[in-house]
Amino acid sequence: MNIDHILGLVTGILFGFLLQKGRVLRFDKQVGAMLLKDMTILKFMMSAILVGMVGIQILASYGIITLNHKPMNLGAVLVGGALFGAGWAVVGFCPGTSVGALGEGRWHAIFAIAGMLVGAAVFAELYPWLKSTILAWKDFGKIGLPEALGISPWIIVLLFWAGSIALFIWFERKKL
Amino acid sequence: MKWKTEDGGWSPYLAGALAGLLAIVSAYATTKLMGKTNYFGTSTTFVRAAGLIERTASPEHVSANEYFKKEKVLIDWQFMFVVGIFFGALIASKIDGSFKSESVPPTWKERFGPSIGKRALGAFLGGVIAMAGARMADGCPSGHGLSGMMQLSASSFVALVMFFITGVIVAAIIYRRKTQ
């Protein structure tokens, strides 16, 4: 194990600890959010984003860290995103939570992990074909929303904070 | 708003905010110690793990595959991060007693009954589709949902909306019938 591995492992343990304490690893929490009955996972995700985006944007603006945007490849994001959502509703775990769910004893997550490994292998086989079809449709490259809209990142951060707080208040009122 | 749930868990707002702090510290630490900023993500690890497994059967096939070449089949920072999630969840659940052996989740049981076979099939097929989609979109709720959103990546806003919209529609179709 080198420093990369140790750092990854320690960070993962802390992240897994927080996911478990936030009770977001469970099938019922994930499907509960999709059935609009229990917003636990959304509360967790949005709180993480709210805090994280401020720190990441500050560090990036001073050049201390570098941003690494995922490509805005329209066909890939739309079709891939839709496929993910559909599969997610059935499996009830995302890749990270499937591993965590196994850790907290929900051993049926092993079937989810097996499916995900096969899904990754299938994607690797289909990749050459996808590259000439869906992935070749329209690629805007690795862009950030601030550049795409031509506005300061802090305007987006502010709007995101305002929108999230409003949503949190509504969640608590509705006891979601 | 309570900071603790009845079963000894933490408020998702608190746990989430701490995860956000962890993401900031991690971005800084990986930049300092590894020379490159690493963000949270998990789905690429499934590609690497699939490659490692396939390699035991057919090393030539894996080394010839374009996607495996692109993502590189090796054990890296993210791979160990994913391994860590397992242990972190194990430790947390053992400490507060929420560790529970579960074969079929309650919501699933309510709709499809207690059959482990049915749940296994659903989890497997759902997993195949979810992962293929995540790799196509180049991220999952960790890579796009958390890391991409924190960086304000244009693609992540679109991906996250797609994840939830289709998730809500498909969940409504498959789980609603009997519960109402």
mmCIF file of N, CA and C in Angstrom, chain A residues 53-103:
data_model
loop_
_atom_site.group_PDB
_atom_site.id
_atom_site.type_symbol
_atom_site.label_atom_id
_atom_site.label_comp_id
_atom_site.label_asym_id
_atom_site.label_seq_id
_atom_site.Cartn_x
_atom_site.Cartn_y
_atom_site.Cartn_z
ATOM 1 N N MET A 53 -19.440 22.678 -1.780
ATOM 2 C CA MET A 53 -19.250 23.590 -2.931
ATOM 3 C C MET A 53 -18.570 24.890 -2.516
ATOM 4 N N VAL A 54 -18.848 25.345 -1.291
ATOM 5 C CA VAL A 54 -18.214 26.583 -0.824
ATOM 6 C C VAL A 54 -16.694 26.375 -0.697
ATOM 7 N N GLY A 55 -16.317 25.304 -0.032
ATOM 8 C CA GLY A 55 -14.888 25.029 0.167
ATOM 9 C C GLY A 55 -14.168 24.747 -1.133
ATOM 10 N N ILE A 56 -14.788 23.939 -1.978
ATOM 11 C CA ILE A 56 -14.157 23.572 -3.252
ATOM 12 C C ILE A 56 -13.981 24.812 -4.133
ATOM 13 N N GLN A 57 -15.010 25.667 -4.174
ATOM 14 C CA GLN A 57 -14.907 26.867 -5.010
ATOM 15 C C GLN A 57 -13.858 27.839 -4.474
ATOM 16 N N ILE A 58 -13.757 27.960 -3.159
ATOM 17 C CA ILE A 58 -12.724 28.851 -2.588
ATOM 18 C C ILE A 58 -11.337 28.304 -2.913
ATOM 19 N N LEU A 59 -11.114 27.013 -2.643
ATOM 20 C CA LEU A 59 -9.796 26.413 -2.896
ATOM 21 C C LEU A 59 -9.431 26.504 -4.380
ATOM 22 N N ALA A 60 -10.416 26.293 -5.246
ATOM 23 C CA ALA A 60 -10.146 26.334 -6.686
ATOM 24 C C ALA A 60 -9.852 27.756 -7.146
ATOM 25 N N SER A 61 -10.547 28.742 -6.552
ATOM 26 C CA SER A 61 -10.346 30.125 -6.991
ATOM 27 C C SER A 61 -8.944 30.621 -6.621
ATOM 28 N N TYR A 62 -8.362 30.040 -5.561
ATOM 29 C CA TYR A 62 -6.986 30.403 -5.202
ATOM 30 C C TYR A 62 -5.954 29.489 -5.856
ATOM 31 N N GLY A 63 -6.424 28.582 -6.702
ATOM 32 C CA GLY A 63 -5.507 27.689 -7.398
ATOM 33 C C GLY A 63 -4.874 26.637 -6.507
ATOM 34 N N ILE A 64 -5.454 26.407 -5.325
ATOM 35 C CA ILE A 64 -4.900 25.413 -4.396
ATOM 36 C C ILE A 64 -5.255 24.001 -4.874
ATOM 37 N N ILE A 65 -6.464 23.843 -5.414
ATOM 38 C CA ILE A 65 -6.850 22.571 -6.014
ATOM 39 C C ILE A 65 -7.285 22.848 -7.455
ATOM 40 N N THR A 66 -7.379 21.807 -8.263
ATOM 41 C CA THR A 66 -7.867 22.014 -9.629
ATOM 42 C C THR A 66 -9.231 21.337 -9.791
ATOM 43 N N LEU A 67 -10.108 22.002 -10.541
ATOM 44 C CA LEU A 67 -11.409 21.398 -10.836
ATOM 45 C C LEU A 67 -11.209 20.384 -11.953
ATOM 46 N N ASN A 68 -12.012 19.356 -11.918
ATOM 47 C CA ASN A 68 -11.926 18.325 -12.948
ATOM 48 C C ASN A 68 -13.353 17.966 -13.369
ATOM 49 N N HIS A 69 -13.886 18.777 -14.282
ATOM 50 C CA HIS A 69 -15.279 18.570 -14.703
ATOM 51 C C HIS A 69 -15.413 17.302 -15.529
ATOM 52 N N LYS A 70 -16.554 16.642 -15.365
ATOM 53 C CA LYS A 70 -16.872 15.521 -16.249
ATOM 54 C C LYS A 70 -17.429 16.109 -17.537
ATOM 55 N N PRO A 71 -17.149 15.480 -18.674
ATOM 56 C CA PRO A 71 -17.568 16.060 -19.950
ATOM 57 C C PRO A 71 -19.081 16.222 -20.076
ATOM 58 N N MET A 72 -19.484 17.351 -20.617
ATOM 59 C CA MET A 72 -20.894 17.608 -20.873
ATOM 60 C C MET A 72 -21.213 17.031 -22.253
ATOM 61 N N ASN A 73 -21.220 15.698 -22.293
ATOM 62 C CA ASN A 73 -21.545 15.004 -23.536
ATOM 63 C C ASN A 73 -23.041 14.722 -23.474
ATOM 64 N N LEU A 74 -23.797 15.478 -24.233
ATOM 65 C CA LEU A 74 -25.247 15.531 -24.063
ATOM 66 C C LEU A 74 -25.941 14.169 -24.139
ATOM 67 N N GLY A 75 -25.667 13.398 -25.199
ATOM 68 C CA GLY A 75 -26.308 12.090 -25.357
ATOM 69 C C GLY A 75 -25.951 11.171 -24.203
ATOM 70 N N ALA A 76 -24.678 11.181 -23.823
ATOM 71 C CA ALA A 76 -24.204 10.304 -22.755
ATOM 72 C C ALA A 76 -24.873 10.642 -21.430
ATOM 73 N N VAL A 77 -24.951 11.929 -21.121
ATOM 74 C CA VAL A 77 -25.509 12.339 -19.834
ATOM 75 C C VAL A 77 -27.027 12.110 -19.783
ATOM 76 N N LEU A 78 -27.699 12.407 -20.900
ATOM 77 C CA LEU A 78 -29.162 12.223 -20.918
ATOM 78 C C LEU A 78 -29.543 10.742 -20.909
ATOM 79 N N VAL A 79 -28.988 9.980 -21.840
ATOM 80 C CA VAL A 79 -29.339 8.553 -21.927
ATOM 81 C C VAL A 79 -28.768 7.790 -20.734
ATOM 82 N N GLY A 80 -27.500 8.041 -20.419
ATOM 83 C CA GLY A 80 -26.866 7.368 -19.279
ATOM 84 C C GLY A 80 -27.566 7.719 -17.979
ATOM 85 N N GLY A 81 -27.896 8.993 -17.816
ATOM 86 C CA GLY A 81 -28.589 9.428 -16.598
ATOM 87 C C GLY A 81 -29.940 8.765 -16.445
ATOM 88 N N ALA A 82 -30.658 8.643 -17.562
ATOM 89 C CA ALA A 82 -31.981 8.009 -17.534
ATOM 90 C C ALA A 82 -31.855 6.511 -17.228
ATOM 91 N N LEU A 83 -30.882 5.874 -17.857
ATOM 92 C CA LEU A 83 -30.655 4.445 -17.593
ATOM 93 C C LEU A 83 -30.310 4.236 -16.123
ATOM 94 N N PHE A 84 -29.435 5.094 -15.605
ATOM 95 C CA PHE A 84 -29.050 4.953 -14.207
ATOM 96 C C PHE A 84 -30.273 5.076 -13.303
ATOM 97 N N GLY A 85 -31.081 6.105 -13.551
ATOM 98 C CA GLY A 85 -32.263 6.328 -12.715
ATOM 99 C C GLY A 85 -33.207 5.140 -12.726
ATOM 100 N N ALA A 86 -33.409 4.572 -13.919
ATOM 101 C CA ALA A 86 -34.316 3.425 -14.051
ATOM 102 C C ALA A 86 -33.765 2.218 -13.288
ATOM 103 N N GLY A 87 -32.489 1.942 -13.465
ATOM 104 C CA GLY A 87 -31.872 0.812 -12.768
ATOM 105 C C GLY A 87 -31.851 1.032 -11.263
ATOM 106 N N TRP A 88 -31.587 2.259 -10.871
ATOM 107 C CA TRP A 88 -31.496 2.641 -9.452
ATOM 108 C C TRP A 88 -32.810 2.365 -8.729
ATOM 109 N N ALA A 89 -33.933 2.650 -9.383
ATOM 110 C CA ALA A 89 -35.245 2.429 -8.773
ATOM 111 C C ALA A 89 -35.444 0.938 -8.470
ATOM 112 N N VAL A 90 -34.909 0.070 -9.326
ATOM 113 C CA VAL A 90 -35.091 -1.375 -9.144
ATOM 114 C C VAL A 90 -34.095 -1.930 -8.130
ATOM 115 N N VAL A 91 -32.823 -1.564 -8.286
ATOM 116 C CA VAL A 91 -31.786 -2.124 -7.415
ATOM 117 C C VAL A 91 -31.833 -1.468 -6.030
ATOM 118 N N GLY A 92 -32.220 -0.195 -5.963
ATOM 119 C CA GLY A 92 -32.360 0.486 -4.675
ATOM 120 C C GLY A 92 -31.058 0.909 -4.032
ATOM 121 N N PHE A 93 -29.974 0.813 -4.769
ATOM 122 C CA PHE A 93 -28.673 1.275 -4.271
ATOM 123 C C PHE A 93 -27.940 1.971 -5.406
ATOM 124 N N CYS A 94 -27.125 2.962 -5.062
ATOM 125 C CA CYS A 94 -26.198 3.480 -6.059
ATOM 126 C C CYS A 94 -24.879 2.740 -5.808
ATOM 127 N N PRO A 95 -23.893 2.888 -6.670
ATOM 128 C CA PRO A 95 -22.673 2.083 -6.502
ATOM 129 C C PRO A 95 -22.033 2.214 -5.115
ATOM 130 N N GLY A 96 -21.909 3.430 -4.603
ATOM 131 C CA GLY A 96 -21.273 3.625 -3.302
ATOM 132 C C GLY A 96 -22.084 3.043 -2.162
ATOM 133 N N THR A 97 -23.401 3.246 -2.204
ATOM 134 C CA THR A 97 -24.233 2.762 -1.100
ATOM 135 C C THR A 97 -24.392 1.239 -1.122
ATOM 136 N N SER A 98 -24.211 0.613 -2.299
ATOM 137 C CA SER A 98 -24.324 -0.852 -2.337
ATOM 138 C C SER A 98 -23.221 -1.480 -1.481
ATOM 139 N N VAL A 99 -22.034 -0.916 -1.589
ATOM 140 C CA VAL A 99 -20.894 -1.421 -0.818
ATOM 141 C C VAL A 99 -21.105 -1.134 0.673
ATOM 142 N N GLY A 100 -21.596 0.069 0.976
ATOM 143 C CA GLY A 100 -21.865 0.439 2.363
ATOM 144 C C GLY A 100 -22.963 -0.406 2.979
ATOM 145 N N ALA A 101 -24.015 -0.687 2.187
ATOM 146 C CA ALA A 101 -25.142 -1.482 2.683
ATOM 147 C C ALA A 101 -24.674 -2.878 3.076
ATOM 148 N N LEU A 102 -23.753 -3.411 2.295
ATOM 149 C CA LEU A 102 -23.182 -4.721 2.618
ATOM 150 C C LEU A 102 -22.458 -4.644 3.963
ATOM 151 N N GLY A 103 -21.770 -3.523 4.188
ATOM 152 C CA GLY A 103 -21.035 -3.308 5.436
ATOM 153 C C GLY A 103 -21.930 -3.276 6.654
#
